[in-house]
PDB file of C-alpha atoms in Angstrom:
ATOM      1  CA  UNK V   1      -9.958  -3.794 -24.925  1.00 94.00           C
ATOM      2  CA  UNK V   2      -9.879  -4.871 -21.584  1.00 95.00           C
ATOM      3  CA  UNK V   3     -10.050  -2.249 -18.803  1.00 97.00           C
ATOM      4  CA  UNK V   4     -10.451  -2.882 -15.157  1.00 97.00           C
ATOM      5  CA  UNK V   5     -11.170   0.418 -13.051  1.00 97.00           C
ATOM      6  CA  UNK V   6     -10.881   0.882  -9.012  1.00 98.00           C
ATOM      7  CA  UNK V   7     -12.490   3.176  -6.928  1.00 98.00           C
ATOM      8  CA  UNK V   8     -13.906   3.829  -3.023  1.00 98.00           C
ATOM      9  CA  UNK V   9      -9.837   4.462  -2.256  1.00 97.00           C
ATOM     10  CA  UNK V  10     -10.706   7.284   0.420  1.00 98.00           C
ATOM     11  CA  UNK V  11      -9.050   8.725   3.704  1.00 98.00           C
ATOM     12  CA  UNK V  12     -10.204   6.447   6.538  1.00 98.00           C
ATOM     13  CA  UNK V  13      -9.538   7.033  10.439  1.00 97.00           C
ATOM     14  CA  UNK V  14      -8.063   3.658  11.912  1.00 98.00           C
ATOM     15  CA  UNK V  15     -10.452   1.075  12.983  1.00 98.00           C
ATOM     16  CA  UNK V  16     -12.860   2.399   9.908  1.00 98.00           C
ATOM     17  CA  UNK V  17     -14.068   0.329   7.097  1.00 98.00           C
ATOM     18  CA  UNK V  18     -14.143   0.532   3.288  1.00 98.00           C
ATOM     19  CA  UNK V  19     -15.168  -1.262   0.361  1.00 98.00           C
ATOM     20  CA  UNK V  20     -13.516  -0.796  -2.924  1.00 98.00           C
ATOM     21  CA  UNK V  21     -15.084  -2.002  -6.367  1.00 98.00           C
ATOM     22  CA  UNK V  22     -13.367  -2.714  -9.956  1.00 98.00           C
ATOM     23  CA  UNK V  23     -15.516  -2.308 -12.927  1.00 98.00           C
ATOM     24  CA  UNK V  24     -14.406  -4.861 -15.962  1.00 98.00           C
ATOM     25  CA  UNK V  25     -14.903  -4.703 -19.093  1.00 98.00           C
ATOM     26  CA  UNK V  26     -13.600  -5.995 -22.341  1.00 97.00           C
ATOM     27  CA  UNK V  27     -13.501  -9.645 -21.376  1.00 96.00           C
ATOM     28  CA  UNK V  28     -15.724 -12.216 -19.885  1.00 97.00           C
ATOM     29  CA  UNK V  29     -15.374 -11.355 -16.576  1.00 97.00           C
ATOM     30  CA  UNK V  30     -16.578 -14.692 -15.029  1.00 97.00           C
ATOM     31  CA  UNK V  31     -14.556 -17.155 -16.774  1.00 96.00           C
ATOM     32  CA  UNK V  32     -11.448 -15.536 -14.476  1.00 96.00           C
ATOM     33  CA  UNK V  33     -10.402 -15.759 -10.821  1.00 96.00           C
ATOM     34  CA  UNK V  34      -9.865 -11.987  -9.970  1.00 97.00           C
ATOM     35  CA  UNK V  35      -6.763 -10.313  -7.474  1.00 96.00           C
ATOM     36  CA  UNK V  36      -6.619  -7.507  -5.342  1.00 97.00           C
ATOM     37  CA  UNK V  37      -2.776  -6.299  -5.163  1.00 97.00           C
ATOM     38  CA  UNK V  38      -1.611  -3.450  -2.750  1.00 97.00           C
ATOM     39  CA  UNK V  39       1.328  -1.099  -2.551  1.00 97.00           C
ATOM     40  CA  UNK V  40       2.617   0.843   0.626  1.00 97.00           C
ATOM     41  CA  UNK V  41       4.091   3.669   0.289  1.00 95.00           C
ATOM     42  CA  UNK V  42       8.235   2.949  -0.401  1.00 93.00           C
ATOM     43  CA  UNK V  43       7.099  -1.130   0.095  1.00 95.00           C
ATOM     44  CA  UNK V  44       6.676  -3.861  -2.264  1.00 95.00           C
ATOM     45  CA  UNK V  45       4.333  -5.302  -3.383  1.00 96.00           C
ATOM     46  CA  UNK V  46       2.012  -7.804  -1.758  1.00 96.00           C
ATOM     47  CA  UNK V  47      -0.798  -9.783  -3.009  1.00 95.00           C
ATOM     48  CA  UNK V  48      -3.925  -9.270  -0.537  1.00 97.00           C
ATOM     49  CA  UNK V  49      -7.117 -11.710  -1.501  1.00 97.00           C
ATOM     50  CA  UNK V  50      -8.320 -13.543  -4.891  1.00 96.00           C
ATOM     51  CA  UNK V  51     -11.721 -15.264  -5.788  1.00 97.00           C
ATOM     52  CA  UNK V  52     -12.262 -17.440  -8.637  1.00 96.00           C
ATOM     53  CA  UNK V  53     -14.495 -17.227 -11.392  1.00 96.00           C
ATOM     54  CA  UNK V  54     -18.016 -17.779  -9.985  1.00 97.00           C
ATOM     55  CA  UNK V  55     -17.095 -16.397  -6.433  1.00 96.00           C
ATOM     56  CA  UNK V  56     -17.423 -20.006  -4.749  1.00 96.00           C
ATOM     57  CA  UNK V  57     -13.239 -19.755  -3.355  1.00 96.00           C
ATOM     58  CA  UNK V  58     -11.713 -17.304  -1.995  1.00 97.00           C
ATOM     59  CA  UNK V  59      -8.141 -16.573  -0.892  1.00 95.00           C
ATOM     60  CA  UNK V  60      -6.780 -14.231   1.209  1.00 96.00           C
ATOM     61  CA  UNK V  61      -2.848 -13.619   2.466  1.00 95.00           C
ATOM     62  CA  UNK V  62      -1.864 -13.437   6.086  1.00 94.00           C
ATOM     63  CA  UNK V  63      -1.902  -9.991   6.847  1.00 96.00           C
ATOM     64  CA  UNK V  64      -5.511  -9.418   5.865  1.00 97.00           C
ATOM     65  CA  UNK V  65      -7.400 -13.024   6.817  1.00 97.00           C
ATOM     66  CA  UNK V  66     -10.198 -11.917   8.972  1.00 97.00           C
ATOM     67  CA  UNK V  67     -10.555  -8.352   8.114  1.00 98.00           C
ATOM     68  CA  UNK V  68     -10.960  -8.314   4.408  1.00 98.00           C
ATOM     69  CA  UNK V  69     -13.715  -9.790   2.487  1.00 98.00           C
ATOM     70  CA  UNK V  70     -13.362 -10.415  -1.601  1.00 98.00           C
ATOM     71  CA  UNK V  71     -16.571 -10.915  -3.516  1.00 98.00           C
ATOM     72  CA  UNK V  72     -18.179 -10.344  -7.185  1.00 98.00           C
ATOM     73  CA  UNK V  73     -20.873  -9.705  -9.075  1.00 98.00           C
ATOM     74  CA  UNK V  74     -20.933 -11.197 -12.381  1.00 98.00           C
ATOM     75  CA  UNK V  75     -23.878  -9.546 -13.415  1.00 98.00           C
ATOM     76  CA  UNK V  76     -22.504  -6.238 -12.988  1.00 98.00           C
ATOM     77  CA  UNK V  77     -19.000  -7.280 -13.723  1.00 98.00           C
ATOM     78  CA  UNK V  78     -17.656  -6.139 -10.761  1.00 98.00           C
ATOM     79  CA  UNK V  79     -15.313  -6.959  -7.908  1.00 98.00           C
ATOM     80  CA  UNK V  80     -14.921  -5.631  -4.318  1.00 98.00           C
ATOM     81  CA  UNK V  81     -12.983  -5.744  -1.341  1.00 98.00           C
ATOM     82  CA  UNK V  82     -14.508  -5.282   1.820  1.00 98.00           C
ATOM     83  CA  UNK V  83     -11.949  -4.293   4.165  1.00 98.00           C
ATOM     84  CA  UNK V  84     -12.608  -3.714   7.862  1.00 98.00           C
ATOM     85  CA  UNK V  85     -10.686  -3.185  10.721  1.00 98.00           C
ATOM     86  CA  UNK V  86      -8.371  -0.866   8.962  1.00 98.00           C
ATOM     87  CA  UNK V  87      -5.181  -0.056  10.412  1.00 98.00           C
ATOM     88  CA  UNK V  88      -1.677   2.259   9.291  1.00 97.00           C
ATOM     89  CA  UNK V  89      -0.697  -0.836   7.585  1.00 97.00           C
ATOM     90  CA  UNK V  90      -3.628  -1.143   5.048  1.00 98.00           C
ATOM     91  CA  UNK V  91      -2.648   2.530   3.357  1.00 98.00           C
ATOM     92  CA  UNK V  92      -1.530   1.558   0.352  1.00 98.00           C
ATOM     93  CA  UNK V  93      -2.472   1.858  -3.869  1.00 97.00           C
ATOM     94  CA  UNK V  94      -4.820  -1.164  -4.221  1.00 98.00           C
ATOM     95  CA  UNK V  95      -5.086  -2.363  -8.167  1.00 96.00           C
ATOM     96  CA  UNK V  96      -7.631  -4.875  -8.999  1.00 97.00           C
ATOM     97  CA  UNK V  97      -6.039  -7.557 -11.486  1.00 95.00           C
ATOM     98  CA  UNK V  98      -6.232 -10.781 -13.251  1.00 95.00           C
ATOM     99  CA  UNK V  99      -4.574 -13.758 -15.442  1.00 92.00           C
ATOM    100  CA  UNK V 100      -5.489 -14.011 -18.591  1.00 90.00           C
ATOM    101  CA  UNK V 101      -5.368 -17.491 -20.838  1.00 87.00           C
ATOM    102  CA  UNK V 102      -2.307 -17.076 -22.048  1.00 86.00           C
ATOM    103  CA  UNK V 103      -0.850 -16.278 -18.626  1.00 86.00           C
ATOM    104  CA  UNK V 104      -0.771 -12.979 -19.235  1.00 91.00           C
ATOM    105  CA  UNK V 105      -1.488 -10.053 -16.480  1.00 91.00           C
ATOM    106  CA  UNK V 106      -3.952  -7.235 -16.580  1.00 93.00           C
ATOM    107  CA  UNK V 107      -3.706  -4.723 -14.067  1.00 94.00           C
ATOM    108  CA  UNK V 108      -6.037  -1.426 -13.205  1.00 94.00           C
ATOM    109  CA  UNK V 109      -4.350   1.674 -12.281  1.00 94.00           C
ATOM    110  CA  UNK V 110      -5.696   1.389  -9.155  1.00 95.00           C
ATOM    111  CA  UNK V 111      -7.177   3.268  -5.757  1.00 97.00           C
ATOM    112  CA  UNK V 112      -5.526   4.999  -2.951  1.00 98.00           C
ATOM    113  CA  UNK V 113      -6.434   4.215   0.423  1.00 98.00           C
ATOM    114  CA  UNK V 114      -5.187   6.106   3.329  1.00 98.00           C
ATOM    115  CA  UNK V 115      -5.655   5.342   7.151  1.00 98.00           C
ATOM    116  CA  UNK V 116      -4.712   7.804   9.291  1.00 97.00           C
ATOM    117  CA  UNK V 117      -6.490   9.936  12.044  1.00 95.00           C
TER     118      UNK V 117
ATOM    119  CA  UNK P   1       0.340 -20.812  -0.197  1.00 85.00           C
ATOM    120  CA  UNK P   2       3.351 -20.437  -2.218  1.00 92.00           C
ATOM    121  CA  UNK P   3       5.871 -18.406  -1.860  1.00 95.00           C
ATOM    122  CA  UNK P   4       8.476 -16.088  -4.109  1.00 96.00           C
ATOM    123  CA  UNK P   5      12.120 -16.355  -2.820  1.00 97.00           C
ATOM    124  CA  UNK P   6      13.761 -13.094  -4.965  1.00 97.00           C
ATOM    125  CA  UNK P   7      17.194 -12.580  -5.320  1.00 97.00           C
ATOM    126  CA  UNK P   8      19.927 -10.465  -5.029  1.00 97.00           C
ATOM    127  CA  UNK P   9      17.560  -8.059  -3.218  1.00 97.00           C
ATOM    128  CA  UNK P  10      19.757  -5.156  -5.287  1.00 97.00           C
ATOM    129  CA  UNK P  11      22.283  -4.643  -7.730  1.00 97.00           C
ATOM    130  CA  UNK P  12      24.675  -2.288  -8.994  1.00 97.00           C
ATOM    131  CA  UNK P  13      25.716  -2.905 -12.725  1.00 97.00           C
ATOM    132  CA  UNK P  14      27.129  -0.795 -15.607  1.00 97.00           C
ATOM    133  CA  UNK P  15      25.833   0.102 -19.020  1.00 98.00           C
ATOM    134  CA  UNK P  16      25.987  -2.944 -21.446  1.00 97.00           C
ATOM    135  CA  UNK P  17      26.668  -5.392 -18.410  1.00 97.00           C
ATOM    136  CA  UNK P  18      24.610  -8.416 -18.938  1.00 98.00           C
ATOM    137  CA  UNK P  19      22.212  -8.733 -15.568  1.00 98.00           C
ATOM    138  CA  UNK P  20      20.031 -11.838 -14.468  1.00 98.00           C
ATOM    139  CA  UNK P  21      17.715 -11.588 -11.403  1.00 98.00           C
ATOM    140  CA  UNK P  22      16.187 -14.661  -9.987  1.00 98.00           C
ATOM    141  CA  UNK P  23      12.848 -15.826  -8.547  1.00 98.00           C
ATOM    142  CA  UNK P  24      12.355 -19.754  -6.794  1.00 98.00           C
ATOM    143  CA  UNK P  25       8.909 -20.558  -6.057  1.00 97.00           C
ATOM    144  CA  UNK P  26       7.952 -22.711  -2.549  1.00 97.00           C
ATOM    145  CA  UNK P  27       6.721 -25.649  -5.130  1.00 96.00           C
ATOM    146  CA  UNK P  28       5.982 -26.297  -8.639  1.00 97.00           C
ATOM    147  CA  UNK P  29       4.129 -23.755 -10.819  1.00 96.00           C
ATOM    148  CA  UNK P  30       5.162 -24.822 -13.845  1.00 96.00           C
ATOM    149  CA  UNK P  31       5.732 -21.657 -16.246  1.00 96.00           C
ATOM    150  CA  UNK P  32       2.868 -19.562 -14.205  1.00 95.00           C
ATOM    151  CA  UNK P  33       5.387 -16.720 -13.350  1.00 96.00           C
ATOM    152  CA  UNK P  34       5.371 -13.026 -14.593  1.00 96.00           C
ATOM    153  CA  UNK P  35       7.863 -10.696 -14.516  1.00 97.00           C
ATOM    154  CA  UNK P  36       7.442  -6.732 -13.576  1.00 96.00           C
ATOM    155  CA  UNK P  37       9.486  -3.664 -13.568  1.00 96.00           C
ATOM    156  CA  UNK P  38       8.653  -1.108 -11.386  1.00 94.00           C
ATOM    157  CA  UNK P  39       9.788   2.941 -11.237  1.00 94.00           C
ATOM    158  CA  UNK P  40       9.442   5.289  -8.649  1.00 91.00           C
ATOM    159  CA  UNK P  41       6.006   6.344  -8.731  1.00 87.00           C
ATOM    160  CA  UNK P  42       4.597   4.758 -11.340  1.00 89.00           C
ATOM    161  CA  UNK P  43       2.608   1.535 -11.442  1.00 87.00           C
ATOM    162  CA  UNK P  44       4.237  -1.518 -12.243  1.00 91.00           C
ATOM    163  CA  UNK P  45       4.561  -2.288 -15.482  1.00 93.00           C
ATOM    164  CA  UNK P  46       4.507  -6.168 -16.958  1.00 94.00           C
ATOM    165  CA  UNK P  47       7.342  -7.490 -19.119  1.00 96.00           C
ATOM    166  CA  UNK P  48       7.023 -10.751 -19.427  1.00 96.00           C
ATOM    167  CA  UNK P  49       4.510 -13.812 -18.674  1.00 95.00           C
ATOM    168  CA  UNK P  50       4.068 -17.161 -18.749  1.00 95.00           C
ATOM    169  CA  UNK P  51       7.691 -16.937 -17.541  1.00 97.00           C
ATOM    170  CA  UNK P  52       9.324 -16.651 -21.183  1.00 97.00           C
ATOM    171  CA  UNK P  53       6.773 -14.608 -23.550  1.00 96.00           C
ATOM    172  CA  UNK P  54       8.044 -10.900 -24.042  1.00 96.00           C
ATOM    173  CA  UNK P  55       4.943  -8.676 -23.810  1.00 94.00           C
ATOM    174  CA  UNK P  56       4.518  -6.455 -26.924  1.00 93.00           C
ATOM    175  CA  UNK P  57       6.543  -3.486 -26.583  1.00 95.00           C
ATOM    176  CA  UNK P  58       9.029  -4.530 -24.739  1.00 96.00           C
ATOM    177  CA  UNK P  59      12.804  -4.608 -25.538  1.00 97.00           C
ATOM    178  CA  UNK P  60      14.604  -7.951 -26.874  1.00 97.00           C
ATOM    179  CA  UNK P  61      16.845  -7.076 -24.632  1.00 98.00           C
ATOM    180  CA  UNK P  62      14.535  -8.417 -22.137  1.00 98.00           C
ATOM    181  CA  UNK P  63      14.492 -12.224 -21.563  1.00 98.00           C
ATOM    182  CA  UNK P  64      12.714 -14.843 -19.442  1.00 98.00           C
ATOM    183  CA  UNK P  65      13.254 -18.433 -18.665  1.00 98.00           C
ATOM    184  CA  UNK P  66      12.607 -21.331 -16.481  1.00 98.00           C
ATOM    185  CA  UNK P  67      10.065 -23.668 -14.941  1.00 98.00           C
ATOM    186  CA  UNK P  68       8.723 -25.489 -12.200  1.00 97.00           C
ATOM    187  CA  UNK P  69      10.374 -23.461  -9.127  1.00 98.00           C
ATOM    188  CA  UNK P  70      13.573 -21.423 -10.753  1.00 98.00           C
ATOM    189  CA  UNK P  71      13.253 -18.903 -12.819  1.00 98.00           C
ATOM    190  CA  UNK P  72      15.589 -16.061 -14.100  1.00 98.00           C
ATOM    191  CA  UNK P  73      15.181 -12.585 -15.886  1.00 98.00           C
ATOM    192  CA  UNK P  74      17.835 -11.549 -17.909  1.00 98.00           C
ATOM    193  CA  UNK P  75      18.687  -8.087 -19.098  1.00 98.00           C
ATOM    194  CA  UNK P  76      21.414  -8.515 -21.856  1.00 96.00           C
ATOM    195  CA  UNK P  77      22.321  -5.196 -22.144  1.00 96.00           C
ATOM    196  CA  UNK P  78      21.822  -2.911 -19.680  1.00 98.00           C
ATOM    197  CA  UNK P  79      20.473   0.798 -20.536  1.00 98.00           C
ATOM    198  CA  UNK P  80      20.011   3.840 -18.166  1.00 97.00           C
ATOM    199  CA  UNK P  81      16.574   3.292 -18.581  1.00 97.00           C
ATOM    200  CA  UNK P  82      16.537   0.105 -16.771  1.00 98.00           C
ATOM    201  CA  UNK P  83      17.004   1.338 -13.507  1.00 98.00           C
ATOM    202  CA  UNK P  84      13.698   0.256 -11.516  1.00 98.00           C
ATOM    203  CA  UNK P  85      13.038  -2.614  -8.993  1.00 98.00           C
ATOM    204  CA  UNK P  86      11.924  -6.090 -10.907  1.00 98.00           C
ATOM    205  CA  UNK P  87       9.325  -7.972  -9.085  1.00 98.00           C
ATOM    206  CA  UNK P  88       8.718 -11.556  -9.749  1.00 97.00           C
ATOM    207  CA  UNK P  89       5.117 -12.974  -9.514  1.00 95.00           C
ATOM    208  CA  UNK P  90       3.486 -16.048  -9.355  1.00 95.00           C
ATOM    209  CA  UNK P  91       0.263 -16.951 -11.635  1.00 93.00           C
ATOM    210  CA  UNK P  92      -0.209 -20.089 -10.935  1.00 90.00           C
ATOM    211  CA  UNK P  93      -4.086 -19.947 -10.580  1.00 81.00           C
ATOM    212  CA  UNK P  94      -4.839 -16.414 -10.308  1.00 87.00           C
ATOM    213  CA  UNK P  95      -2.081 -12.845  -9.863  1.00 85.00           C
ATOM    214  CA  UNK P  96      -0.782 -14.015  -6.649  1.00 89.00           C
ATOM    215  CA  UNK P  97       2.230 -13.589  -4.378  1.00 93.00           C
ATOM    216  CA  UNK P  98       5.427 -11.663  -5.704  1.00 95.00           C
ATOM    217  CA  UNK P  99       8.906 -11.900  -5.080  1.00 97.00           C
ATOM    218  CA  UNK P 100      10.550  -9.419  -2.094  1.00 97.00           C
ATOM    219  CA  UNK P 101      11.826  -7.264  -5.467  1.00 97.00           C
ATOM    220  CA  UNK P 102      15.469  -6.817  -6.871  1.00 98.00           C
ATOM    221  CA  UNK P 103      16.855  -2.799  -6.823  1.00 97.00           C
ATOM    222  CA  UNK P 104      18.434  -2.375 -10.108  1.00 98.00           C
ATOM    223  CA  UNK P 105      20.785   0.807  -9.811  1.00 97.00           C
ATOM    224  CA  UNK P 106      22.837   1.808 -12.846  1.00 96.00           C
ATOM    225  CA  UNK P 107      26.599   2.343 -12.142  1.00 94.00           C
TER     226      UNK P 107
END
């Protein structure tokens, strides 16, 4: 069964950092490119950063290029999300996700971060 | 990057009207497009992929189409319990960018 689970969500005063992992499991994590989705409170939602399988690309949208940092582990079968630079805009429900072969989507229930002084 | 044009933004419809929400992507993605619904609250919750394939679970009354850059989801039938907002996303080569989200409100 294939679980993905966030953490490092945490209350951060603006300007602050954080770094968020996923743990997978129940797949071969390397052989997929991996997301990082976030929610604001009341908003939509908005794709933030992807890397593919072995970590060599990575993709990031607007509104975090410069201040967020993807990477993985494949040993460990992890992701993270380095995010610095953290502003009111970044609180949000972050869910690590990713495509499977068949196109389908599997999602983690993902990790509250909150930026607020 | 590509982006998810989403439309109407909401919707107002009665129960048993026949409602289709639709999704254009910025260029060609073939049939790398996911559908969500989404309830106050709660995460979102996938309903279809690979723009046409139901995910288990999910009621017939629930349809996908399309490919390239238009796609469309389709509730046949509308029940109560489909008041949410419906996100479009693309998958083209990983979970990428989403649609601005359609309000469904039930009349």
């Amino acid at each position: 069964e294939v679980q993905l689970l966030e953490s490092g969500g945490a209350l951060v005063q603006p300007g602050g950092s954080l770094r968020l992992s996923c743990a997978a499991s129940g797949f071969t994590f390397s052989n997929y490119a991996m997301s990082w989705v976030r929610q604001a409170p009341g908003k939509g939602l908005e794709w933030v950063s992807a890397i593919s399988g072995r970590g060599g690309d990575t993709y990031y949208g607007d509104s975090v290029k410069g201040r967020f940092t993807i990477s993985r582990d494949n040993s460990k079968n992890t992701l993270f999300l380095q995010m610095n630079s953290l502003g009111a805009e970044d609180t949000a429900m972050y869910y690590c996700a990713f495509r499977g072969t068949s196109g389908r989507g599997y999602w983690g229930q993902g990790t509250l971060v909150t930026v607020s002084s | 990057d590509i982006q998810m044009t989403q439309s109407p933004s909401s919707v107002s419809a009665s129960v048993g009207d026949r409602v289709t929400v639709t999704c254009r992507a910025s260029q060609d993605i073939s049939t790398w497009l996911a559908w969500y619904q989404q309830k106050p609250g709660k995460a979102p919750k996938l309903l279809i992929y690979a723009a046409s394939s139901l995910l288990s679970g999910v009621p017939s009354r629930f349809s996908g189409s399309g490919s390239g850059t238009d796609f469309t989801l389709t509730i046949s039938s509308l029940q109560p319990e489909d008041s949410a907002t419906y996100y479009c996303q693309q998958t083209n080569t990983f979970l990428g960018t989403f649609g601005q989200g359609t309000r469904l409100e039930i009349k």
